[in-house]
Amino acid sequence: MITKIKLPAVPQGLAIGAARSANRLSQKLKRGGGTTIGGLVLNCLRPTATSEMSKAISDGIILVSGTNGKTTTARLIRAALNACDFRVVANTAGSNLERGVSNALLDADKANIALFEVDEAALDGLMVKTKPRVVVLHNLFRDQLDRYGELELLVDRWHTAIAQLPTTTTVVYNADDPGITYIASKHAQTLTYGVDDPRTDRGGLPHASDSTHCRYCDTPLTYDMVTIAHLGRWSCNKCQRQRPKTDITATKVDLHGLAGQRLSAITPQGPTEISLRLPGLHNSYNALAAIACTSALELTLSDVSTTIAKRRAAFGRAEHIKVSNVRVTTLLAKNPAGANENIHTILLDSNLDLKGHIHLLLLLNNRTADGRDVSWIWDVDYELLLNCNRLTSLTIGGDRAYDMALRFRYAGLDTSRIKVLMPIPAAFDAAINSANTHGGLYVLPTYTALLELQELLTKRGLTTAFWEDT
Amino acid sequence: MSPTAAGSPTCADTTIGAGIKICHLYPQLMNIYADRGNIAVLRHRMAERGLKSEVVEIGLTTPIPDDCNLYYLGGGQDRDQLAVSEDLTAKAEPLLKAAANGAVVLGVCGGYQLLGHSYTSTKEFIAGIGLLDLETTADTNRLVGDVVAEVTLNGKTQIVVGYENHAGRTHLGPGCTPLALLQQGHGNNSNDGGEGAVSGKVLGTYLHGPLLPKNPWLADTLLAWALEHARNPVKLTPLNDQLENAAHEVAKTRTRRKK
Ligand SMILES: [Zn+2]
């Protein structure tokens, strides 16, 4: 095990050289495009390398973290930075732990700014090491309880780490999340964002929401408006704390199913209107976070708006492909909050499609990167799909397909309507066959199931490999 | 504004004829490992047999009824567990009375700990209601992973599968016995091979996933007891449990293969 070797620290130049060689070797061997091995080697040979290399980046480091939306948000920010002529180094290939960040920093000599998407459990450590210029705290939902432990523990860790940040760091945060507000609001420099359009109100908290009690006095929070999970316009009746005033505010959100949305926002630089290609309210939040972050970096609002309007969804985040005349839309669903957003988006989309048939393919794996515990599927409101009476076919695949089948049986779906095929290629083909007659196919995979699906589609020449996706 | 806008698994019976009354304790606070799945299984397995079930949801400050046949208390985060403990210990009387009269009680994870005398976390002492003779103390590392264990109830032995994730180490007193003997997993304290606890018709376990969908035999055992308690001793007809059995087998083989 490479991580167990304890060596005296190697000079930086030598450590970087060794890390780069490791990446070249890994790429030659075609092991995952060499996205982390260099970082692993670097951290092992010289534990202080991440800090040292961070200091060398002239325009600073940006960290983006949260349970959901960090990949898309980071992509939007990166596009804006590129458009404003920054030379950006980023961990775009998917490793968002410290080794992925260190690995990306191997290219720091070509860049003047760094942008990292950071895993929730790695954020506190990386905040200390990189002393970022901007940190974006997007949201915290229950996710992979076997790995992260209780949400409360992450909240405590982030809270402690934020208190240690230099006052020069700007903390950009989602004011609609009461837990995030508790973590961030005391910092010296902050910029807040949130959604204010009353039409986005879901009318109440969904099942199994988190952060619904006041952090200060334990009273259940009151909501004037609920958007996603426990996000919304919240306040505490007892200690009078409430959602802070937002610096970047979505005043109008018009969702157009999977086609995208029209977003109107007020910002410190004035109002903006953007036609986003990204669907769903969760992407409204991603866009707001990107606008807030670039506002903290003092980029020009019109440049940012024009750029993010052009961005398409990343693989597995609501982009479509055509497979034998079926429109296939893949929506990564790895936790209750994300899966619920996908369901809302599907309902809206299929409503716009005159045929209104929903063909669904659910792919449930429980490997390490997915979380081993499959309990979370019982917290997703799949009932919304059943209640709309438009679910025409349901196919289920993946290692834990039968757990998902039980979820639908006990939601009241006749078991004769549930098709279970554990191997993902077989499940995919069966779902395409079912969808051939009407409507489109919506695929909701967990993370490793998404990778398997992408491998399958790449093999069939229908999409590109993961680390080539930018 | 209603606290729960989105649909719960639907079974809209509210009357009770040949059926049972289920008390779901603190569904808003104690739900971390998908406890609503257990309730859905209980209700659905009644409904499929044409039997009725009514679920009463009890939150903070609402009194607990003493006329239910099955009481369910799920898992919560330490913080929520503390809030529930203060509330539950103050108003547990009807629950204790019902249990003494043979009502079924099932506690899962945090709910299991609260059925015992106490839970001492790293930060505080949380009192339980002492329905099960056991005590829990938190350790720094969590016991996490798949579990396969053997349960004997009504003289019948079956394998149950589930997932555990808890910092607590539970030690049983003489007033109860382990619910299950471990084949895989950590169980009560990763020491004595025991998982959960049982005393009469009061059961506690760390197993979630949730517990009942992949262990339909256990669900039916609880339902049969609850029907007896309701003086409706109906013989439960077998259901088509193909999906349940397949899910059970997958969980069992995957757990064993890992080792
Ligand atoms: Zn308060």
Short mmCIF file of C-alpha atoms in Angstrom, two decimals, chain A residues 7-463:
data_model
loop_
_atom_site.label_atom_id
_atom_site.label_comp_id
_atom_site.label_asym_id
_atom_site.label_seq_id
_atom_site.Cartn_x
_atom_site.Cartn_y
_atom_site.Cartn_z
CA LEU A 7 9.50 8.71 4.05
CA PRO A 8 11.37 11.94 4.85
CA ALA A 9 9.91 14.81 2.79
CA VAL A 10 11.33 14.91 -0.72
CA PRO A 11 12.30 18.30 -2.28
CA GLN A 12 9.36 19.83 -4.16
CA GLY A 13 10.86 19.66 -7.64
CA LEU A 14 11.68 16.00 -7.24
CA ALA A 15 8.25 15.16 -5.81
CA ILE A 16 6.52 16.93 -8.71
CA GLY A 17 8.71 15.10 -11.20
CA ALA A 18 7.89 11.74 -9.66
CA ALA A 19 4.16 12.56 -9.57
CA ARG A 20 4.16 13.55 -13.26
CA SER A 21 5.98 10.35 -14.20
CA ALA A 22 3.39 8.36 -12.30
CA ASN A 23 0.63 10.07 -14.29
CA ARG A 24 2.35 9.40 -17.62
CA LEU A 25 2.79 5.76 -16.71
CA SER A 26 -0.81 5.48 -15.58
CA GLN A 27 -2.06 7.03 -18.83
CA LYS A 28 0.08 4.61 -20.82
CA LEU A 29 -1.49 1.75 -18.89
CA LYS A 30 -4.92 3.38 -19.46
CA ARG A 31 -5.80 3.37 -15.78
CA GLY A 32 -8.60 5.92 -15.53
CA GLY A 33 -6.80 8.60 -17.52
CA GLY A 34 -4.32 9.27 -14.71
CA THR A 35 -6.65 11.44 -12.71
CA THR A 36 -5.35 10.81 -9.18
CA ILE A 37 -2.22 8.71 -9.02
CA GLY A 38 0.10 11.73 -9.43
CA GLY A 39 -1.62 13.52 -6.56
CA LEU A 40 -1.31 10.44 -4.41
CA VAL A 41 2.42 10.17 -5.13
CA LEU A 42 2.89 13.90 -4.54
CA ASN A 43 1.13 13.94 -1.16
CA CYS A 44 3.03 10.86 -0.10
CA LEU A 45 6.47 12.22 -1.04
CA ARG A 46 5.85 15.77 0.13
CA PRO A 47 2.80 16.35 2.36
CA THR A 48 3.24 20.15 2.24
CA ALA A 49 3.16 20.25 -1.58
CA THR A 50 -0.54 21.20 -1.84
CA SER A 51 -0.03 24.26 0.37
CA GLU A 52 3.15 25.33 -1.41
CA MET A 53 1.76 24.95 -4.90
CA SER A 54 -1.44 26.79 -3.91
CA LYS A 55 0.59 29.81 -2.83
CA ALA A 56 2.17 30.00 -6.27
CA ILE A 57 -1.14 30.69 -8.01
CA SER A 58 -1.23 34.45 -8.51
CA ASP A 59 -4.99 35.07 -8.68
CA GLY A 60 -5.88 32.60 -5.96
CA ILE A 61 -7.78 29.40 -5.35
CA ILE A 62 -11.52 28.85 -5.57
CA LEU A 63 -13.11 25.90 -3.76
CA VAL A 64 -16.66 24.73 -4.50
CA SER A 65 -18.36 22.24 -2.21
CA GLY A 66 -21.79 20.93 -1.30
CA THR A 67 -23.73 17.69 -1.51
CA ASN A 68 -25.36 18.36 -4.87
CA GLY A 69 -24.48 20.58 -7.83
CA LYS A 70 -20.79 21.14 -7.23
CA THR A 71 -19.70 19.66 -10.57
CA THR A 72 -22.10 21.79 -12.60
CA THR A 73 -21.40 24.92 -10.55
CA ALA A 74 -17.64 24.49 -10.99
CA ARG A 75 -18.13 24.00 -14.73
CA LEU A 76 -20.11 27.23 -14.99
CA ILE A 77 -17.50 29.16 -13.02
CA ARG A 78 -14.72 27.71 -15.13
CA ALA A 79 -16.44 28.70 -18.37
CA ALA A 80 -16.80 32.26 -17.07
CA LEU A 81 -13.14 32.38 -16.01
CA ASN A 82 -12.04 31.12 -19.42
CA ALA A 83 -14.23 33.70 -21.13
CA CYS A 84 -12.56 36.40 -19.03
CA ASP A 85 -9.11 35.23 -20.17
CA PHE A 86 -7.97 33.56 -16.97
CA ARG A 87 -5.68 30.58 -17.31
CA VAL A 88 -7.49 28.06 -15.13
CA VAL A 89 -6.26 24.91 -13.49
CA ALA A 90 -9.10 22.63 -12.32
CA ASN A 91 -9.84 19.07 -11.21
CA THR A 92 -12.29 18.51 -14.05
CA ALA A 93 -11.84 14.75 -14.38
CA GLY A 94 -13.87 13.94 -11.33
CA SER A 95 -11.49 13.35 -8.43
CA ASN A 96 -12.55 15.83 -5.79
CA LEU A 97 -10.55 14.51 -2.85
CA GLU A 98 -7.23 16.02 -1.80
CA ARG A 99 -5.26 13.80 -4.16
CA GLY A 100 -7.34 15.02 -7.11
CA VAL A 101 -6.67 18.63 -6.16
CA SER A 102 -2.95 17.96 -5.69
CA ASN A 103 -2.86 16.19 -9.02
CA ALA A 104 -4.46 19.14 -10.78
CA LEU A 105 -1.95 21.46 -9.10
CA LEU A 106 0.84 19.65 -10.99
CA ASP A 107 -0.21 21.88 -13.92
CA ALA A 108 -0.24 25.03 -11.77
CA ASP A 109 2.76 26.61 -13.52
CA LYS A 110 0.59 27.22 -16.61
CA ALA A 111 -2.24 28.84 -14.65
CA ASN A 112 -3.00 32.07 -12.83
CA ILE A 113 -6.17 30.86 -11.07
CA ALA A 114 -7.28 27.50 -9.66
CA LEU A 115 -10.81 26.17 -9.36
CA PHE A 116 -11.54 22.99 -7.44
CA GLU A 117 -14.70 21.04 -6.86
CA VAL A 118 -14.22 19.53 -3.41
CA ASP A 119 -15.80 16.53 -1.71
CA GLU A 120 -17.72 17.52 1.44
CA ALA A 121 -15.49 15.45 3.69
CA ALA A 122 -12.29 16.88 2.13
CA LEU A 123 -13.29 20.55 2.31
CA ASP A 124 -12.15 21.38 5.84
CA GLY A 125 -8.67 19.98 5.23
CA LEU A 126 -8.31 21.70 1.86
CA MET A 127 -9.50 25.05 3.22
CA VAL A 128 -6.64 24.95 5.71
CA LYS A 129 -4.07 23.85 3.12
CA THR A 130 -4.99 26.11 0.21
CA LYS A 131 -6.10 29.31 2.01
CA PRO A 132 -8.61 29.98 -0.77
CA ARG A 133 -9.59 33.35 -2.16
CA VAL A 134 -13.21 32.20 -2.52
CA VAL A 135 -15.10 29.26 -1.01
CA VAL A 136 -18.55 28.39 -2.35
CA LEU A 137 -20.75 26.52 0.16
CA HIS A 138 -23.65 25.27 -1.91
CA ASN A 139 -25.83 22.95 0.23
CA LEU A 140 -25.74 20.01 2.63
CA PHE A 141 -28.22 17.18 2.23
CA ARG A 142 -28.20 13.68 3.67
CA ASP A 143 -25.94 11.58 1.47
CA GLN A 144 -23.88 8.42 1.87
CA LEU A 145 -24.44 8.11 5.59
CA ASP A 146 -22.09 5.14 5.72
CA ARG A 147 -19.25 7.32 4.55
CA TYR A 148 -19.91 10.81 5.89
CA GLY A 149 -21.70 9.80 9.06
CA GLU A 150 -24.46 12.06 10.26
CA LEU A 151 -24.98 15.37 8.50
CA GLU A 152 -24.47 17.10 11.85
CA LEU A 153 -20.84 15.97 11.92
CA LEU A 154 -20.11 17.62 8.55
CA VAL A 155 -21.84 20.80 9.67
CA ASP A 156 -19.62 20.91 12.76
CA ARG A 157 -16.45 20.27 10.75
CA TRP A 158 -17.22 22.97 8.18
CA HIS A 159 -18.20 25.40 10.92
CA THR A 160 -14.86 24.89 12.68
CA ALA A 161 -12.85 25.17 9.47
CA ILE A 162 -14.60 28.37 8.32
CA ALA A 163 -13.70 30.01 11.63
CA GLN A 164 -10.02 29.39 10.81
CA LEU A 165 -10.10 30.97 7.34
CA PRO A 166 -8.19 34.19 6.74
CA THR A 167 -10.49 37.24 6.76
CA THR A 168 -9.41 37.89 3.16
CA THR A 169 -11.30 34.79 1.98
CA THR A 170 -14.77 35.49 0.60
CA VAL A 171 -17.31 32.87 1.64
CA VAL A 172 -20.03 32.62 -1.00
CA TYR A 173 -22.99 30.73 0.41
CA ASN A 174 -26.52 29.56 -0.18
CA ALA A 175 -28.66 31.53 2.26
CA ASP A 176 -31.67 29.30 1.56
CA ASP A 177 -29.91 26.48 3.44
CA PRO A 178 -30.22 27.10 7.20
CA GLY A 179 -27.37 24.69 7.96
CA ILE A 180 -25.03 26.43 5.50
CA THR A 181 -26.05 29.82 6.90
CA TYR A 182 -25.13 28.65 10.39
CA ILE A 183 -21.72 27.56 9.08
CA ALA A 184 -20.91 30.66 7.04
CA SER A 185 -22.73 33.73 8.28
CA LYS A 186 -20.22 34.81 10.94
CA HIS A 187 -17.31 35.03 8.49
CA ALA A 188 -15.90 38.51 7.80
CA GLN A 189 -16.48 38.57 4.03
CA THR A 190 -19.53 36.85 2.64
CA LEU A 191 -21.71 36.92 -0.44
CA THR A 192 -25.11 35.22 -0.31
CA TYR A 193 -27.48 33.84 -2.89
CA GLY A 194 -31.00 32.44 -2.91
CA VAL A 195 -34.25 31.95 -4.80
CA ASP A 196 -37.13 34.36 -4.19
CA ASP A 197 -39.72 33.44 -6.82
CA PRO A 198 -42.87 32.33 -4.93
CA ARG A 199 -43.82 30.11 -7.91
CA THR A 200 -40.93 27.79 -7.01
CA ASP A 201 -42.56 27.02 -3.65
CA ARG A 202 -43.13 23.28 -3.28
CA GLY A 203 -45.67 23.90 -0.55
CA GLY A 204 -43.92 22.06 2.27
CA LEU A 205 -40.89 20.08 3.30
CA PRO A 206 -40.41 16.72 1.57
CA HIS A 207 -40.11 13.52 3.54
CA ALA A 208 -36.85 13.12 5.46
CA SER A 209 -35.56 16.67 5.25
CA ASP A 210 -32.49 17.64 7.22
CA SER A 211 -31.52 20.89 8.91
CA THR A 212 -35.13 21.65 9.75
CA HIS A 213 -34.42 22.71 13.32
CA CYS A 214 -32.75 25.94 14.39
CA ARG A 215 -29.05 25.36 15.13
CA TYR A 216 -29.13 27.88 17.94
CA CYS A 217 -32.26 27.02 19.90
CA ASP A 218 -33.46 23.66 18.47
CA THR A 219 -36.89 25.02 17.57
CA PRO A 220 -38.45 23.65 14.36
CA LEU A 221 -37.90 26.24 11.63
CA THR A 222 -40.83 27.99 9.96
CA TYR A 223 -40.85 28.21 6.16
CA ASP A 224 -42.62 30.87 4.06
CA MET A 225 -41.43 28.96 1.02
CA VAL A 226 -39.70 25.62 0.39
CA THR A 227 -37.72 25.06 -2.80
CA ILE A 228 -35.48 21.97 -2.69
CA ALA A 229 -35.40 19.63 0.34
CA HIS A 230 -34.89 21.95 3.35
CA LEU A 231 -33.89 24.98 1.24
CA GLY A 232 -36.17 27.98 1.23
CA ARG A 233 -37.24 31.12 3.06
CA TRP A 234 -36.79 29.95 6.62
CA SER A 235 -36.96 31.61 10.02
CA CYS A 236 -36.93 30.67 13.69
CA ASN A 237 -39.88 31.88 15.72
CA LYS A 238 -38.00 31.57 19.00
CA CYS A 239 -34.61 33.22 18.52
CA GLN A 240 -35.72 35.28 15.49
CA ARG A 241 -32.88 34.15 13.27
CA GLN A 242 -33.86 33.98 9.63
CA ARG A 243 -32.64 33.54 6.10
CA PRO A 244 -30.20 36.42 5.57
CA LYS A 245 -30.74 39.07 2.94
CA THR A 246 -29.35 37.74 -0.34
CA ASP A 247 -26.81 39.59 -2.49
CA ILE A 248 -27.64 37.53 -5.58
CA THR A 249 -31.35 36.76 -5.80
CA ALA A 250 -33.35 34.84 -8.37
CA THR A 251 -36.53 36.88 -8.72
CA LYS A 252 -38.07 34.88 -11.59
CA VAL A 253 -37.47 31.26 -12.50
CA ASP A 254 -39.33 29.88 -15.53
CA LEU A 255 -38.62 26.18 -15.88
CA HIS A 256 -39.04 24.59 -19.32
CA GLY A 257 -38.70 20.88 -18.52
CA LEU A 258 -35.47 19.41 -19.80
CA ALA A 259 -35.12 22.15 -22.40
CA GLY A 260 -33.77 24.55 -19.79
CA GLN A 261 -35.06 27.65 -18.07
CA ARG A 262 -35.24 31.42 -18.02
CA LEU A 263 -33.64 32.91 -14.93
CA SER A 264 -33.96 36.55 -13.81
CA ALA A 265 -31.67 37.65 -11.01
CA ILE A 266 -30.69 40.76 -9.12
CA THR A 267 -26.98 41.12 -8.38
CA PRO A 268 -24.72 43.82 -6.91
CA GLN A 269 -23.83 44.69 -10.53
CA GLY A 270 -27.48 45.09 -11.47
CA PRO A 271 -30.15 42.77 -12.88
CA THR A 272 -29.52 39.97 -15.35
CA GLU A 273 -31.66 37.62 -17.42
CA ILE A 274 -30.27 34.33 -18.62
CA SER A 275 -31.73 31.58 -20.79
CA LEU A 276 -30.03 28.53 -19.33
CA ARG A 277 -29.79 25.25 -21.18
CA LEU A 278 -29.64 23.51 -17.82
CA PRO A 279 -32.99 22.23 -16.53
CA GLY A 280 -34.56 22.28 -13.09
CA LEU A 281 -34.53 24.39 -9.97
CA HIS A 282 -31.33 22.74 -8.77
CA ASN A 283 -29.61 24.27 -11.80
CA SER A 284 -31.09 27.67 -10.96
CA TYR A 285 -29.16 27.35 -7.70
CA ASN A 286 -26.02 26.23 -9.56
CA ALA A 287 -26.23 29.27 -11.83
CA LEU A 288 -26.78 31.61 -8.86
CA ALA A 289 -23.75 30.13 -7.11
CA ALA A 290 -21.66 30.66 -10.23
CA ILE A 291 -22.86 34.26 -10.58
CA ALA A 292 -22.13 34.89 -6.89
CA CYS A 293 -18.67 33.37 -7.12
CA THR A 294 -17.72 35.33 -10.22
CA SER A 295 -19.15 38.44 -8.60
CA ALA A 296 -16.78 37.86 -5.66
CA LEU A 297 -13.98 37.70 -8.25
CA GLU A 298 -15.27 40.95 -9.80
CA LEU A 299 -15.82 39.52 -13.26
CA THR A 300 -18.16 41.49 -15.53
CA LEU A 301 -21.76 40.33 -15.09
CA SER A 302 -22.65 40.48 -18.80
CA ASP A 303 -19.65 38.29 -19.72
CA VAL A 304 -20.61 35.78 -17.05
CA SER A 305 -24.29 35.69 -18.09
CA THR A 306 -23.47 35.21 -21.78
CA THR A 307 -21.05 32.43 -21.00
CA ILE A 308 -23.15 30.38 -18.61
CA ALA A 309 -26.13 30.65 -20.95
CA LYS A 310 -24.15 28.61 -23.48
CA ARG A 311 -23.21 25.77 -21.17
CA ARG A 312 -24.78 22.39 -21.75
CA ALA A 313 -25.27 19.73 -19.12
CA ALA A 314 -22.36 17.43 -18.29
CA PHE A 315 -22.63 13.73 -18.93
CA GLY A 316 -25.24 12.22 -16.66
CA ARG A 317 -26.62 15.60 -15.66
CA ALA A 318 -29.63 15.78 -17.95
CA GLU A 319 -27.95 15.69 -21.33
CA HIS A 320 -29.75 13.74 -24.05
CA ILE A 321 -28.59 11.22 -26.60
CA LYS A 322 -30.52 9.38 -29.30
CA VAL A 323 -30.47 5.60 -29.25
CA SER A 324 -32.45 3.94 -32.06
CA ASN A 325 -34.95 6.81 -32.19
CA VAL A 326 -35.45 6.95 -28.44
CA ARG A 327 -34.47 10.16 -26.70
CA VAL A 328 -32.46 9.04 -23.68
CA THR A 329 -31.97 11.51 -20.85
CA THR A 330 -29.63 10.59 -18.04
CA LEU A 331 -30.01 12.21 -14.64
CA LEU A 332 -27.52 11.21 -11.95
CA ALA A 333 -29.47 10.31 -8.80
CA LYS A 334 -27.28 9.51 -5.83
CA ASN A 335 -29.18 10.88 -2.85
CA PRO A 336 -32.77 11.79 -1.92
CA ALA A 337 -32.50 15.54 -2.58
CA GLY A 338 -30.99 15.01 -6.03
CA ALA A 339 -33.35 12.20 -6.99
CA ASN A 340 -36.36 14.27 -5.94
CA GLU A 341 -35.20 17.16 -8.15
CA ASN A 342 -34.83 14.77 -11.07
CA ILE A 343 -38.34 13.50 -10.53
CA HIS A 344 -39.74 17.04 -10.52
CA THR A 345 -37.83 17.79 -13.72
CA ILE A 346 -39.10 14.60 -15.41
CA LEU A 347 -42.69 15.39 -14.45
CA LEU A 348 -42.41 18.89 -15.85
CA ASP A 349 -40.69 17.64 -19.00
CA SER A 350 -43.08 14.82 -19.75
CA ASN A 351 -45.91 17.24 -19.20
CA LEU A 352 -44.55 19.43 -22.00
CA ASP A 353 -44.19 16.40 -24.25
CA LEU A 354 -47.69 15.90 -25.70
CA LYS A 355 -47.43 12.13 -25.57
CA GLY A 356 -46.75 12.34 -21.86
CA HIS A 357 -45.35 8.83 -21.50
CA ILE A 358 -42.62 8.29 -18.94
CA HIS A 359 -40.29 5.35 -19.48
CA LEU A 360 -38.01 4.97 -16.55
CA LEU A 361 -34.74 3.10 -16.10
CA LEU A 362 -33.38 3.08 -12.55
CA LEU A 363 -29.83 1.82 -12.02
CA LEU A 364 -28.92 1.18 -8.39
CA ASN A 365 -25.40 0.20 -7.41
CA ASN A 366 -24.02 0.34 -3.87
CA ARG A 367 -20.28 0.32 -4.44
CA THR A 368 -17.95 2.45 -2.33
CA ALA A 369 -18.42 5.57 -4.48
CA ASP A 370 -22.22 5.21 -4.31
CA GLY A 371 -22.42 4.50 -0.59
CA ARG A 372 -22.90 0.91 0.55
CA ASP A 373 -26.18 1.57 2.31
CA VAL A 374 -29.21 1.53 0.00
CA SER A 375 -31.63 2.90 2.62
CA TRP A 376 -31.68 6.28 0.89
CA ILE A 377 -33.99 5.09 -1.90
CA TRP A 378 -36.81 4.90 0.66
CA ASP A 379 -36.41 8.64 1.29
CA VAL A 380 -36.98 9.50 -2.38
CA ASP A 381 -40.54 10.48 -3.31
CA TYR A 382 -40.94 8.07 -6.24
CA GLU A 383 -44.64 8.12 -5.39
CA LEU A 384 -44.89 11.36 -7.37
CA LEU A 385 -44.15 9.37 -10.54
CA LEU A 386 -46.74 6.75 -9.71
CA ASN A 387 -49.39 9.28 -8.80
CA CYS A 388 -49.10 11.11 -12.12
CA ASN A 389 -50.32 8.01 -14.03
CA ARG A 390 -47.86 8.57 -16.85
CA LEU A 391 -45.31 5.92 -15.90
CA THR A 392 -45.56 3.66 -18.95
CA SER A 393 -42.63 1.34 -18.27
CA LEU A 394 -40.24 0.72 -15.40
CA THR A 395 -36.97 -1.17 -15.81
CA ILE A 396 -34.52 -1.61 -12.95
CA GLY A 397 -30.86 -2.64 -13.14
CA GLY A 398 -27.66 -2.59 -11.09
CA ASP A 399 -26.23 -4.61 -8.22
CA ARG A 400 -29.10 -3.73 -5.90
CA ALA A 401 -31.90 -3.72 -8.47
CA TYR A 402 -34.13 -5.86 -6.26
CA ASP A 403 -33.97 -3.36 -3.42
CA MET A 404 -35.26 -0.74 -5.85
CA ALA A 405 -37.95 -3.12 -7.09
CA LEU A 406 -39.15 -3.50 -3.48
CA ARG A 407 -39.23 0.27 -3.14
CA PHE A 408 -41.81 0.37 -5.97
CA ARG A 409 -43.71 -2.71 -4.83
CA TYR A 410 -44.26 -1.09 -1.45
CA ALA A 411 -45.16 2.20 -3.10
CA GLY A 412 -48.09 0.27 -4.54
CA LEU A 413 -46.96 -0.59 -8.08
CA ASP A 414 -48.12 -3.96 -9.34
CA THR A 415 -45.03 -6.20 -9.42
CA SER A 416 -45.93 -7.43 -12.91
CA ARG A 417 -45.10 -3.91 -14.14
CA ILE A 418 -41.56 -3.97 -12.72
CA LYS A 419 -38.87 -5.38 -15.02
CA VAL A 420 -35.67 -6.31 -13.15
CA LEU A 421 -32.41 -7.09 -14.99
CA MET A 422 -29.33 -6.72 -12.82
CA PRO A 423 -26.67 -6.38 -15.57
CA ILE A 424 -26.73 -2.76 -16.70
CA PRO A 425 -26.36 -3.45 -20.47
CA ALA A 426 -29.32 -5.84 -20.40
CA ALA A 427 -31.42 -3.42 -18.37
CA PHE A 428 -30.54 -0.59 -20.76
CA ASP A 429 -31.53 -2.61 -23.85
CA ALA A 430 -34.78 -3.70 -22.26
CA ALA A 431 -35.62 -0.11 -21.34
CA ILE A 432 -34.87 1.09 -24.89
CA ASN A 433 -37.15 -1.64 -26.22
CA SER A 434 -39.98 -0.57 -23.93
CA ALA A 435 -39.53 3.07 -24.89
CA ASN A 436 -39.48 2.39 -28.61
CA THR A 437 -43.17 2.97 -29.02
CA HIS A 438 -43.87 6.21 -27.16
CA GLY A 439 -42.12 9.05 -25.42
CA GLY A 440 -38.58 9.27 -24.12
CA LEU A 441 -36.50 7.25 -21.71
CA TYR A 442 -35.31 8.80 -18.47
CA VAL A 443 -32.37 7.06 -16.82
CA LEU A 444 -31.63 7.63 -13.12
CA PRO A 445 -28.31 5.96 -12.26
CA THR A 446 -26.19 6.10 -9.13
CA TYR A 447 -22.61 7.28 -9.60
CA THR A 448 -20.89 4.00 -10.46
CA ALA A 449 -23.91 2.90 -12.49
CA LEU A 450 -23.53 6.11 -14.49
CA LEU A 451 -19.88 5.22 -15.18
CA GLU A 452 -20.91 1.74 -16.29
CA LEU A 453 -23.59 3.17 -18.50
CA GLN A 454 -21.16 5.61 -20.02
CA GLU A 455 -18.68 2.83 -20.71
CA LEU A 456 -21.43 0.93 -22.48
CA LEU A 457 -22.43 3.94 -24.57
CA THR A 458 -18.79 4.71 -25.40
CA LYS A 459 -18.28 1.14 -26.57
CA ARG A 460 -21.26 1.59 -28.85
CA GLY A 461 -19.89 4.88 -30.15
CA LEU A 462 -22.69 6.93 -28.58
CA THR A 463 -20.66 9.16 -26.26
#
